[in-house]
Coordinates of C-alpha atoms in Angstrom, one line a residue:
X1390 CA 190.5 86.1 214.9
X1391 CA 192.6 83.4 213.3
X1392 CA 195.4 83.9 210.9
X1393 CA 195.2 82.0 207.7
X1394 CA 197.5 79.1 207.6
X1395 CA 197.8 78.7 211.4
X1396 CA 196.4 75.9 213.4
X1397 CA 194.6 76.3 216.7
X1398 CA 197.5 74.9 218.7
X1399 CA 200.1 77.1 217.1
X1400 CA 197.9 80.1 217.7
X1401 CA 197.5 79.3 221.3
X1402 CA 201.2 79.2 221.8
X1403 CA 201.7 82.5 219.9
X1404 CA 198.9 84.3 221.7
X1405 CA 199.8 83.6 225.3
X1406 CA 198.0 84.9 228.4
X1407 CA 198.3 88.6 227.5
X1408 CA 196.6 88.3 224.1
X1409 CA 193.9 86.1 225.6
X1410 CA 193.2 88.7 228.2
X1411 CA 192.9 91.3 225.5
X1412 CA 190.5 89.0 223.6
X1413 CA 188.3 88.5 226.6
X1414 CA 188.3 92.2 227.1
X1415 CA 187.3 92.8 223.5
X1416 CA 184.5 90.3 223.9
X1417 CA 183.0 92.2 226.8
X1418 CA 183.2 95.7 225.4
X1419 CA 179.9 96.8 223.8
X1420 CA 179.9 99.6 221.3
X1421 CA 177.0 101.4 219.6
X1422 CA 174.9 99.5 217.1
X1423 CA 174.4 102.7 215.1
X1424 CA 177.2 101.9 212.6
X1425 CA 175.6 98.5 212.0
X1426 CA 172.2 100.0 211.4
X1427 CA 173.7 102.3 208.7
X1428 CA 175.6 99.4 207.1
X1429 CA 172.6 97.1 207.1
X1430 CA 170.4 100.0 205.7
X1431 CA 172.7 100.1 202.6
X1432 CA 172.8 96.3 202.4
X1433 CA 169.0 96.2 202.4
X1434 CA 168.9 99.0 199.9
X1435 CA 170.8 96.8 197.4
X1436 CA 168.8 93.7 198.2
X1437 CA 165.5 95.6 198.0
X1438 CA 166.3 96.6 194.5
X1439 CA 166.9 93.0 193.4
X1440 CA 163.7 91.8 194.9
X1441 CA 161.5 94.8 193.9
X1442 CA 162.2 94.2 190.2
X1443 CA 160.4 90.8 189.8
X1444 CA 157.6 91.9 192.2
X1445 CA 157.0 95.0 190.0
X1446 CA 157.4 93.0 186.8
X1447 CA 153.7 93.5 185.6
X1448 CA 153.5 97.2 186.1
X1449 CA 157.0 97.7 184.6
X1450 CA 156.1 95.7 181.5
X1451 CA 152.9 97.7 181.1
X1452 CA 154.4 101.1 181.8
X1453 CA 157.6 100.8 179.7
X1454 CA 155.9 98.8 176.9
X1455 CA 158.6 96.1 177.1
X1456 CA 158.4 92.3 177.2
X1457 CA 158.8 90.5 180.5
X1458 CA 162.1 89.0 179.4
X1459 CA 163.7 92.5 179.4
X1460 CA 162.9 92.7 183.2
X1461 CA 164.8 89.5 183.7
X1462 CA 167.6 90.9 181.5
X1463 CA 167.9 93.9 183.9
X1464 CA 168.5 91.5 186.8
X1465 CA 171.1 89.5 184.9
X1466 CA 172.9 92.7 184.1
X1467 CA 173.0 93.7 187.7
X1468 CA 174.3 90.4 188.9
X1469 CA 177.0 90.3 186.1
X1470 CA 178.4 93.7 187.1
X1471 CA 178.5 92.8 190.8
X1472 CA 180.2 89.5 190.3
X1473 CA 182.6 90.8 187.6
X1474 CA 183.9 93.9 189.5
X1475 CA 183.5 93.0 193.2
X1476 CA 187.3 92.1 193.5
X1477 CA 188.2 95.4 191.9
X1478 CA 185.8 97.1 194.4
X1479 CA 187.7 95.6 197.3
X1480 CA 191.0 97.1 196.1
X1481 CA 189.4 100.5 195.5
X1482 CA 188.1 100.5 199.1
X1483 CA 191.6 99.9 200.5
X1484 CA 193.2 102.5 198.2
X1485 CA 190.8 105.3 198.9
X1486 CA 189.4 104.4 202.4
X1487 CA 186.4 102.1 203.0
X1488 CA 184.2 104.7 204.6
X1489 CA 184.7 107.2 201.8
X1490 CA 184.0 104.5 199.2
X1491 CA 181.0 103.5 201.2
X1492 CA 179.6 107.0 201.1
X1493 CA 180.2 107.6 197.4
X1494 CA 178.9 104.3 196.2
X1495 CA 175.8 104.5 198.4
X1496 CA 175.0 107.8 196.7
X1497 CA 175.9 106.2 193.3
X1498 CA 173.5 103.3 194.0
X1499 CA 170.9 105.9 195.0
X1500 CA 171.4 107.7 191.8
X1501 CA 170.9 104.5 189.8
X1502 CA 167.6 104.0 191.7
X1503 CA 166.6 107.5 190.7
X1504 CA 167.4 106.6 187.1
X1505 CA 165.3 103.5 187.5
X1506 CA 162.4 105.4 189.0
X1507 CA 162.4 107.9 186.1
X1508 CA 163.2 105.5 183.3
X1509 CA 161.0 105.6 180.2
X1510 CA 162.3 102.6 178.3
X1511 CA 164.1 99.3 178.8
X1512 CA 167.5 100.7 177.8
X1513 CA 167.4 103.2 180.6
X1514 CA 166.3 100.5 183.0
X1515 CA 169.3 98.3 182.0
X1516 CA 171.7 101.2 182.3
X1517 CA 170.4 101.9 185.8
X1518 CA 170.9 98.3 186.8
X1519 CA 174.4 98.3 185.3
X1520 CA 175.3 101.4 187.4
X1521 CA 173.7 99.9 190.5
X1522 CA 175.8 96.7 189.9
X1523 CA 179.0 98.8 189.7
X1524 CA 178.1 100.5 193.0
X1525 CA 177.3 97.3 194.7
X1526 CA 180.6 95.7 193.5
X1527 CA 182.4 98.3 195.7
X1528 CA 179.8 98.2 198.5
X1529 CA 179.8 94.5 199.1
X1530 CA 183.4 94.1 200.3
X1531 CA 183.3 97.5 202.0
X1532 CA 180.5 96.5 204.3
X1533 CA 182.6 93.6 205.6
X1534 CA 185.6 95.8 206.3
X1535 CA 183.4 98.4 208.1
X1536 CA 181.9 95.7 210.4
X1537 CA 185.4 94.3 211.1
X1538 CA 186.6 97.8 212.0
X1539 CA 183.7 98.7 214.2
X1540 CA 183.0 95.5 216.1
X1541 CA 184.9 92.8 217.9
X1542 CA 184.1 89.4 219.5
X1543 CA 180.5 88.5 220.0
X1544 CA 179.3 91.8 218.6
X1545 CA 181.2 91.2 215.3
X1546 CA 179.6 87.7 215.0
X1547 CA 176.2 89.1 215.7
X1548 CA 176.8 92.0 213.2
X1549 CA 177.9 89.5 210.5
X1550 CA 174.8 87.4 211.1
X1551 CA 172.5 90.4 210.8
X1552 CA 174.3 91.5 207.6
X1553 CA 173.9 87.9 206.2
X1554 CA 170.2 87.9 207.0
X1555 CA 169.5 91.4 205.6
X1556 CA 168.9 90.2 202.0
X1557 CA 166.2 87.7 203.1
X1558 CA 164.6 90.4 205.3
X1559 CA 164.7 92.8 202.3
X1560 CA 163.0 90.1 200.1
X1561 CA 160.1 90.0 202.5
X1562 CA 159.8 93.8 202.8
X1563 CA 160.1 94.2 199.0
X1564 CA 157.1 91.9 198.5
X1565 CA 154.9 94.0 200.8
X1566 CA 156.2 97.5 200.0
X1567 CA 156.8 97.1 196.3
X1568 CA 153.7 95.0 195.9
X1569 CA 151.6 97.6 197.6
X1570 CA 153.1 100.6 195.8
X1571 CA 153.0 98.9 192.5
X1572 CA 149.3 98.0 192.9
X1573 CA 147.9 101.2 194.4
X1574 CA 150.4 104.0 193.4
X1575 CA 153.2 103.3 191.0
X1576 CA 156.1 100.9 190.8
X1577 CA 158.4 104.0 190.5
X1578 CA 157.8 104.9 194.1
X1579 CA 159.7 101.8 195.3
X1580 CA 162.9 102.9 193.6
X1581 CA 162.4 106.5 194.6
X1582 CA 162.2 105.3 198.1
X1583 CA 165.6 103.6 197.7
X1584 CA 167.0 107.0 196.5
X1585 CA 165.8 108.6 199.7
X1586 CA 167.3 105.8 201.8
X1587 CA 170.7 106.3 200.1
X1588 CA 170.6 110.0 201.1
X1589 CA 169.8 109.0 204.7
X1590 CA 172.6 106.5 204.8
X1591 CA 175.1 109.0 203.5
X1592 CA 174.1 111.6 206.1
X1593 CA 174.4 109.0 208.9
X1594 CA 177.6 107.4 207.6
X1595 CA 179.8 110.0 209.3
X1596 CA 179.0 108.1 212.5
X1597 CA 180.9 105.1 211.2
X1598 CA 184.5 104.6 212.2
X1599 CA 186.8 106.0 209.6
X1600 CA 189.4 103.7 208.1
X1601 CA 192.7 105.2 206.9
X1602 CA 193.2 104.8 203.2
X1603 CA 196.2 103.0 201.8
X1604 CA 197.4 105.1 198.8
X1605 CA 200.3 102.8 198.2
X1606 CA 197.9 99.9 197.2
X1607 CA 198.5 99.0 193.5
X1608 CA 195.6 97.8 191.5
X1609 CA 196.3 95.0 188.9
X1610 CA 194.1 96.4 186.1
X1611 CA 195.0 93.5 183.7
X1612 CA 194.1 91.0 186.4
X1613 CA 190.8 92.9 187.0
X1614 CA 189.9 92.7 183.3
X1615 CA 190.8 89.0 183.2
X1616 CA 188.7 88.3 186.3
X1617 CA 185.8 90.4 185.0
X1618 CA 185.7 88.7 181.6
X1619 CA 186.0 85.3 183.1
X1620 CA 183.2 85.8 185.6
X1621 CA 180.9 87.4 183.0
X1622 CA 181.4 84.5 180.6
X1623 CA 180.8 81.9 183.3
X1624 CA 177.7 83.7 184.7
X1625 CA 176.3 84.5 181.3
X1626 CA 176.9 80.9 180.1
X1627 CA 175.2 79.3 183.1
X1628 CA 172.3 81.8 183.0
X1629 CA 171.5 80.9 179.4
X1630 CA 172.0 77.1 179.5
X1631 CA 168.2 76.6 179.4
X1632 CA 167.3 79.2 176.8
X1633 CA 170.3 78.6 174.4
X1634 CA 170.6 74.8 174.9
X1635 CA 172.8 72.5 177.0
X1636 CA 174.5 71.0 173.9
X1637 CA 172.5 71.6 170.7
X1638 CA 171.7 75.2 170.0
X1639 CA 168.0 76.2 170.5
X1640 CA 166.1 78.8 168.5
X1641 CA 166.8 81.5 171.1
X1642 CA 170.6 81.1 170.9
X1643 CA 172.1 84.3 169.3
X1644 CA 174.4 82.1 167.2
X1645 CA 175.6 78.5 167.0
X1646 CA 178.9 76.8 166.5
X1647 CA 178.3 73.8 164.2
X1648 CA 174.8 73.7 165.5
X1649 CA 176.1 73.6 169.1
X1650 CA 175.0 76.0 171.8
X1651 CA 177.4 78.9 172.6
X1652 CA 176.5 78.6 176.4
X1653 CA 178.9 75.7 177.3
X1654 CA 181.7 77.3 175.2
X1655 CA 181.3 80.5 177.2
X1656 CA 181.6 78.5 180.4
X1657 CA 184.7 76.7 179.3
X1658 CA 186.4 79.8 178.1
X1659 CA 185.5 81.6 181.3
X1660 CA 187.0 78.8 183.4
X1661 CA 190.2 78.9 181.3
X1662 CA 190.4 82.7 181.8
X1663 CA 189.8 82.1 185.5
X1664 CA 192.7 79.7 185.7
X1665 CA 194.8 82.3 184.0
X1666 CA 193.8 84.9 186.5
X1667 CA 194.9 82.7 189.4
X1668 CA 198.2 81.9 187.7
X1669 CA 198.8 85.6 187.2
X1670 CA 197.9 86.3 190.9
X1671 CA 200.3 83.6 192.1
X1672 CA 203.0 85.0 189.8
X1673 CA 202.6 88.5 191.1
X1674 CA 202.7 87.2 194.7
X1675 CA 206.0 85.5 194.1
X1676 CA 207.3 88.7 192.5
X1677 CA 206.3 90.7 195.6
X1678 CA 203.6 92.5 193.6
X1679 CA 200.1 93.0 194.8
X1680 CA 197.6 90.7 193.1
X1681 CA 194.0 91.8 192.7
X1682 CA 193.0 89.5 195.5
X1683 CA 195.3 88.1 198.1
X1684 CA 196.3 84.4 197.6
X1685 CA 196.6 84.2 201.4
X1686 CA 192.8 83.7 201.5
X1687 CA 193.3 80.3 199.8
X1688 CA 196.4 79.2 201.9
X1689 CA 194.3 78.2 204.9
X1690 CA 192.4 74.9 204.7
X1691 CA 189.6 76.2 206.7
X1692 CA 189.2 79.2 204.4
X1693 CA 189.1 77.0 201.3
X1694 CA 186.6 74.7 203.0
X1695 CA 184.4 77.6 204.0
X1696 CA 184.5 79.0 200.5
X1697 CA 183.6 75.6 199.0
X1698 CA 180.8 75.1 201.5
X1699 CA 179.5 78.6 200.7
X1700 CA 179.4 77.7 197.0
X1701 CA 177.3 74.7 197.8
X1702 CA 174.7 76.5 199.9
X1703 CA 174.7 79.6 197.6
X1704 CA 173.8 77.3 194.7
X1705 CA 171.2 75.1 196.5
X1706 CA 169.3 78.2 197.7
X1707 CA 168.7 79.6 194.2
X1708 CA 167.9 76.1 192.9
X1709 CA 165.1 75.9 195.4
X1710 CA 164.0 79.5 194.6
X1711 CA 163.8 78.4 190.9
X1712 CA 161.9 75.1 191.5
X1713 CA 159.4 76.3 194.0
X1714 CA 157.9 79.0 191.7
X1715 CA 158.0 76.5 188.9
X1716 CA 156.0 74.1 191.1
X1717 CA 153.5 76.7 192.3
X1718 CA 152.9 78.6 189.0
X1719 CA 153.2 75.8 186.5
X1720 CA 152.2 72.6 188.3
X1721 CA 149.5 74.3 190.4
X1722 CA 148.7 77.1 188.0
X1723 CA 148.8 79.7 190.8
X1724 CA 149.5 83.5 190.4
X1725 CA 152.9 85.2 191.1
X1726 CA 151.3 87.0 194.1
X1727 CA 150.3 83.7 195.5
X1728 CA 153.9 82.5 194.9
X1729 CA 155.4 85.4 196.8
X1730 CA 153.1 84.8 199.8
X1731 CA 153.8 81.1 199.7
X1732 CA 157.6 81.5 200.0
X1733 CA 157.4 84.1 202.8
X1734 CA 157.8 81.3 205.5
X1735 CA 161.0 80.2 203.7
X1736 CA 162.5 83.7 203.4
X1737 CA 161.6 84.5 207.0
X1738 CA 163.2 81.2 208.2
X1739 CA 166.4 82.2 206.4
X1740 CA 166.5 85.7 207.9
X1741 CA 165.7 84.4 211.4
X1742 CA 168.3 81.7 211.4
X1743 CA 171.0 84.0 210.0
X1744 CA 170.5 86.4 212.9
X1745 CA 170.0 83.9 215.8
X1746 CA 172.5 81.2 214.9
X1747 CA 175.4 83.2 216.4
X1748 CA 173.9 82.4 219.9
X1749 CA 175.1 78.8 219.4
X1750 CA 178.7 79.7 218.3
X1751 CA 179.9 79.3 221.9
X1752 CA 178.1 76.0 222.3
X1753 CA 178.9 74.1 219.1
X1754 CA 181.8 74.0 216.7
X1755 CA 181.5 75.4 213.1
X1756 CA 182.3 71.8 211.9
X1757 CA 179.3 70.4 213.8
X1758 CA 176.9 73.3 212.9
X1759 CA 177.7 73.2 209.2
X1760 CA 177.6 69.4 208.9
X1761 CA 174.3 69.2 210.7
X1762 CA 172.8 72.1 208.7
X1763 CA 173.7 70.4 205.4
X1764 CA 172.0 67.3 206.7
X1765 CA 168.9 69.3 207.6
X1766 CA 168.9 70.9 204.1
X1767 CA 169.1 67.4 202.6
X1768 CA 166.3 66.1 204.8
X1769 CA 164.1 69.1 203.9
X1770 CA 164.7 68.6 200.1
X1771 CA 164.0 64.9 200.5
X1772 CA 160.8 65.7 202.3
X1773 CA 159.8 68.1 199.5
X1774 CA 160.5 65.3 197.0
X1775 CA 158.1 62.9 198.7
X1776 CA 155.4 65.4 199.7
X1777 CA 154.8 67.9 196.9
X1778 CA 151.6 67.2 194.9
X1779 CA 149.2 69.1 192.7
X1780 CA 147.6 70.9 195.7
X1781 CA 149.4 73.7 197.6
X1782 CA 148.9 73.9 201.3
X1783 CA 150.2 70.5 202.4
X1784 CA 151.7 71.2 205.9
X1785 CA 154.7 68.9 205.1
X1786 CA 155.6 71.1 202.1
X1787 CA 155.6 74.3 204.2
X1788 CA 157.5 72.5 207.0
X1789 CA 160.1 71.3 204.5
X1790 CA 160.7 74.9 203.2
X1791 CA 161.0 76.2 206.7
X1792 CA 163.5 73.5 207.6
X1793 CA 165.6 74.3 204.5
X1794 CA 165.4 78.0 205.3
X1795 CA 166.6 77.6 208.9
X1796 CA 169.5 75.5 207.8
X1797 CA 170.3 77.8 204.9
X1798 CA 170.3 80.9 207.0
X1799 CA 172.5 79.2 209.6
X1800 CA 175.1 78.3 207.0
X1801 CA 175.2 81.7 205.4
X1802 CA 176.1 83.4 208.7
X1803 CA 178.3 80.6 210.0
X1804 CA 180.4 80.4 206.8
X1805 CA 180.6 84.2 206.6
X1806 CA 182.0 84.3 210.1
X1807 CA 184.5 81.5 209.5
X1808 CA 185.8 83.3 206.3
X1809 CA 186.2 86.6 208.2
X1810 CA 187.8 85.0 211.3
X1811 CA 190.1 82.7 209.3
X1812 CA 191.7 85.7 207.5
X1813 CA 193.8 88.5 208.9
X1814 CA 191.9 91.7 209.6
X1815 CA 193.5 93.6 206.7
X1816 CA 192.0 91.1 204.2
X1817 CA 188.4 91.7 205.3
X1818 CA 187.7 93.4 202.0
X1819 CA 189.1 90.5 200.0
X1820 CA 186.9 88.2 202.1
X1821 CA 183.9 90.3 201.1
X1822 CA 184.9 90.2 197.5
X1823 CA 185.3 86.4 197.5
X1824 CA 181.9 86.1 199.1
X1825 CA 180.4 88.4 196.5
X1826 CA 181.9 86.3 193.6
X1827 CA 180.8 83.0 195.3
X1828 CA 177.2 84.2 195.8
X1829 CA 176.7 85.5 192.3
X1830 CA 178.5 82.6 190.5
X1831 CA 176.8 79.9 192.5
X1832 CA 173.4 81.6 192.0
X1833 CA 173.8 81.3 188.3
X1834 CA 175.1 77.8 188.5
X1835 CA 172.4 76.6 191.0
X1836 CA 169.6 78.1 189.0
X1837 CA 170.9 76.7 185.7
X1838 CA 171.6 73.3 187.2
X1839 CA 168.0 73.1 188.6
X1840 CA 166.5 74.2 185.3
X1841 CA 168.6 71.8 183.2
X1842 CA 168.0 68.8 185.5
X1843 CA 164.3 69.5 185.8
X1844 CA 163.7 70.0 182.1
X1845 CA 166.0 67.1 181.2
X1846 CA 164.1 64.8 183.5
X1847 CA 160.8 66.1 182.2
X1848 CA 161.7 65.3 178.6
X1849 CA 162.8 61.8 179.5
X1850 CA 159.7 61.1 181.5
X1851 CA 157.3 62.5 178.9
X1852 CA 159.0 60.5 176.2
X1853 CA 158.7 57.3 178.2
X1854 CA 155.1 57.9 179.2
X1855 CA 154.1 58.8 175.6
X1856 CA 155.6 55.6 174.3
X1857 CA 153.6 53.6 176.8
X1858 CA 150.3 55.5 176.4
X1859 CA 147.3 55.2 174.1
X1860 CA 148.0 58.6 172.4
X1861 CA 148.0 58.0 168.7
X1862 CA 151.2 58.2 166.7
X1863 CA 150.1 61.2 164.6
X1864 CA 149.6 63.2 167.9
X1865 CA 152.9 62.0 169.3
X1866 CA 154.6 63.3 166.1
X1867 CA 153.0 66.7 166.8
X1868 CA 154.9 67.0 170.0
X1869 CA 158.5 68.2 169.8
X1870 CA 160.3 65.8 172.2
X1871 CA 163.6 67.6 171.6
X1872 CA 162.2 70.8 173.2
X1873 CA 160.0 69.7 176.1
X1874 CA 159.2 72.5 178.6
X1875 CA 157.1 72.8 181.7
X1876 CA 153.7 74.0 180.6
X1877 CA 150.4 74.4 182.4
X1878 CA 147.4 72.1 181.7
X1879 CA 145.5 75.1 180.3
X1880 CA 148.3 75.9 177.8
X1881 CA 148.6 72.3 176.8
X1882 CA 144.8 72.0 176.2
X1883 CA 145.0 75.2 174.1
X1884 CA 147.8 73.7 171.9
X1885 CA 146.0 70.4 171.5
X1886 CA 142.8 72.2 170.5
X1887 CA 144.5 73.2 167.3
X1888 CA 145.1 69.5 166.4
X1889 CA 142.8 66.7 165.5
X1890 CA 143.0 65.2 169.0
X1891 CA 139.8 63.8 170.5
X1892 CA 138.6 64.7 174.0
X1893 CA 139.9 61.3 175.3
X1894 CA 143.3 61.9 173.7
X1895 CA 143.5 65.4 175.2
X1896 CA 142.6 64.0 178.6
X1897 CA 145.3 61.4 178.3
X1898 CA 147.9 64.0 177.2
X1899 CA 147.0 66.2 180.2
X1900 CA 147.3 63.2 182.5
X1901 CA 150.8 62.5 181.2
X1902 CA 151.7 66.2 181.6
X1903 CA 150.5 66.2 185.2
X1904 CA 152.4 63.0 186.1
X1905 CA 155.6 63.9 184.2
X1906 CA 155.9 67.4 185.7
X1907 CA 155.4 66.2 189.2
X1908 CA 157.9 63.2 188.8
X1909 CA 160.5 65.6 187.3
X1910 CA 160.2 68.0 190.1
X1911 CA 160.3 65.3 192.8
X1912 CA 163.4 63.8 191.2
X1913 CA 165.1 67.2 191.0
X1914 CA 164.6 67.9 194.7
X1915 CA 166.0 64.4 195.5
X1916 CA 169.1 65.1 193.4
X1917 CA 169.6 68.4 195.2
X1918 CA 169.2 66.5 198.5
X1919 CA 172.1 64.3 197.5
X1920 CA 174.2 67.3 196.5
X1921 CA 173.6 68.8 199.9
X1922 CA 175.0 65.6 201.5
X1923 CA 178.1 66.0 199.4
X1924 CA 178.7 69.4 201.1
X1925 CA 179.4 67.6 204.3
X1926 CA 182.9 66.8 203.0
X1927 CA 184.2 70.4 203.0
X1928 CA 182.2 71.0 206.2
X1929 CA 184.2 68.4 208.1
X1930 CA 187.3 70.6 207.4
X1931 CA 185.9 73.6 209.2
X1932 CA 187.2 74.6 212.6
X1933 CA 186.7 72.1 215.4
X1934 CA 186.6 74.7 218.2
X1935 CA 183.9 76.9 219.6
X1936 CA 183.8 80.7 219.3
X1937 CA 184.9 81.2 222.9
X1938 CA 188.0 79.1 222.2
X1939 CA 189.2 81.3 219.3
X1940 CA 192.6 82.8 220.1
X1941 CA 193.6 86.3 219.2
X1942 CA 195.3 87.2 216.0
X1943 CA 199.1 87.4 216.3
X1944 CA 201.0 90.6 215.4
X1945 CA 201.9 91.1 211.7
X1946 CA 205.6 90.5 212.4
X1947 CA 204.9 87.0 213.7
X1948 CA 206.2 84.5 211.3
X1949 CA 203.7 82.0 210.0

C-alpha cells in the first residue's frame, strides 16, 4: 500500500528489496474468504433495506395508511443519519475495536429492521430508519477496516471490488425478493428476513480477525456535531431543491425568507459549517490533538483526486437513476414494476464490473482505467440523449445503460481501491468514512441537479413551444408556467378536460407535452455527458502505475 504524500519513486527507495519480497509474499498468500462473506452479508443487509423500501412502497402505503411521500421521507432520514454520523462511526470503531463495533451495530441494524417489520404507523417506520442509519454510520467505515485487516494484495483488491458491487447486487435481489414477498405474502417479511440475516452475521462474525481497540483515541465531539449539522443541512437542502424551489419558494416549502426558498440557504449554511469543520480539524492537527477525521487523507494528491472523482461518479449514477424512471414512468406511462425490470441490466452491469475490474489492475494504470471509464460514461449518456424516444425497448437505450453501468461499476471499485491504497493502513476507517460521506452527499447533489436541470429545461421548452403554437391565449393563461412539472399525457388530458379547450386544442397541448418532455430529458442526458468528461481532470492525477508495481508501505517511523 502507498503512504499518503509519498511519490512512487520515493516509495521504491524506502521499500528496498526486503519489503518488495514481503509484498510479493503477501500477494501470493491466500486466506479464507469466509470473513469477506460475513462482511458482504452485512453490506447487502444495509443495501437491501434501502432498495426494499421503494419496491414495497405500494403495500406499505396501503398497510400503514400513509401517503407515498412518507415512504420517501423514511429513505431521506436513513441517508441523512448515515452521512451525518459516518465520520463519528469511524472513530468509535477505532476506540472500541472494529470487530466489536461490527457485531453490535449489525445487531442494532437488525433490531431496526425488526422495528420496521412490526411498525404500525409512519412515525415508527421513520424511527426504524433513523436507527438503521445510525447503525450503518458505524458499519460503513468498519467494513473497510475489517477487509484491510483480513486481506492483502490481490485478495484485498478483489474483496474491495466485491464490497463495492454488493449494493448493486442487493438492488437486484431486493426487486425479486421484496417484490415477491410484498405481492404474495407481506412487505413485512422482507424486513423480518433482514433481522434474521443480522443474527446469522453476528454468530459468524467471530470468524473475522479481531482488531485491537485503541482506548486512547479521543473523539472530537464538537467537531462531530459541526460535521453532522453541516452534512444534514447540505443533504436536506439538495434533496428539497425541487419541492421547495431553486430560488423562489414553492407552496411545499415549510417557510420562506422574503419569498425565497429555504433550500439554497440550507446549502450555503451547511457549506460554511463544513469549512469551519475543516478549519477546526486543521487547528487540532497543528495542536497535536486528534481531529474527527485525519487530515492526512487530504495531504496526498492522488487521494484528493480519487475523492473528487468519486464525487463525480457517485453523483452521475443517482442522476441517471432519477432520470430513467422519470423517462419510463412519465414519458412512456409505464408501471413501477416495469421500471424495476427495465433497469436490471443497468444494475447487473454495475455489480459485474465492480467485481471483475480488479482483474485489469495489473494490466492498466488507475489513471487510464478511470479516464477511459468516464469517457465511456459520457458516450453512454450521449447515446441515451440521441436514442431515447416514446417507446421503450430500443436496443440502443438498453445498450447505453449497460455501457454506463459497466463504467460506473469499474470506477466505484477502482476509486475505492485507490483511496485505501493511498492511505496508511491505520486510516482505513477514515477512508470508509470519507467514502460514506461522498456517496451520500453526491447522491443528494446528483439527484437534485438532474431534477432541477430537467424541470428547468422543460419549463423553458414548454414556454417556447406554447408561444409558437396555435393554443389560444386563454388556455395558455390557464397553464402555470412558473411551476411546470413532468406529467403524463393522461394526467394532462384530465386537467384540460376541466377547461373550455376543444379536442384540437387538447391534441396540440398533448403534442407539446410529448415533445417538450423528450427534449428536456435528452438535453439533461447530454449535460450529464459533458459533466462526465469534466471528471477526466481529476482522473489524470490518479496513480500512473499498475497494481503489481505498487511498493510496500514503509514503517511508521519513516519520515515522510
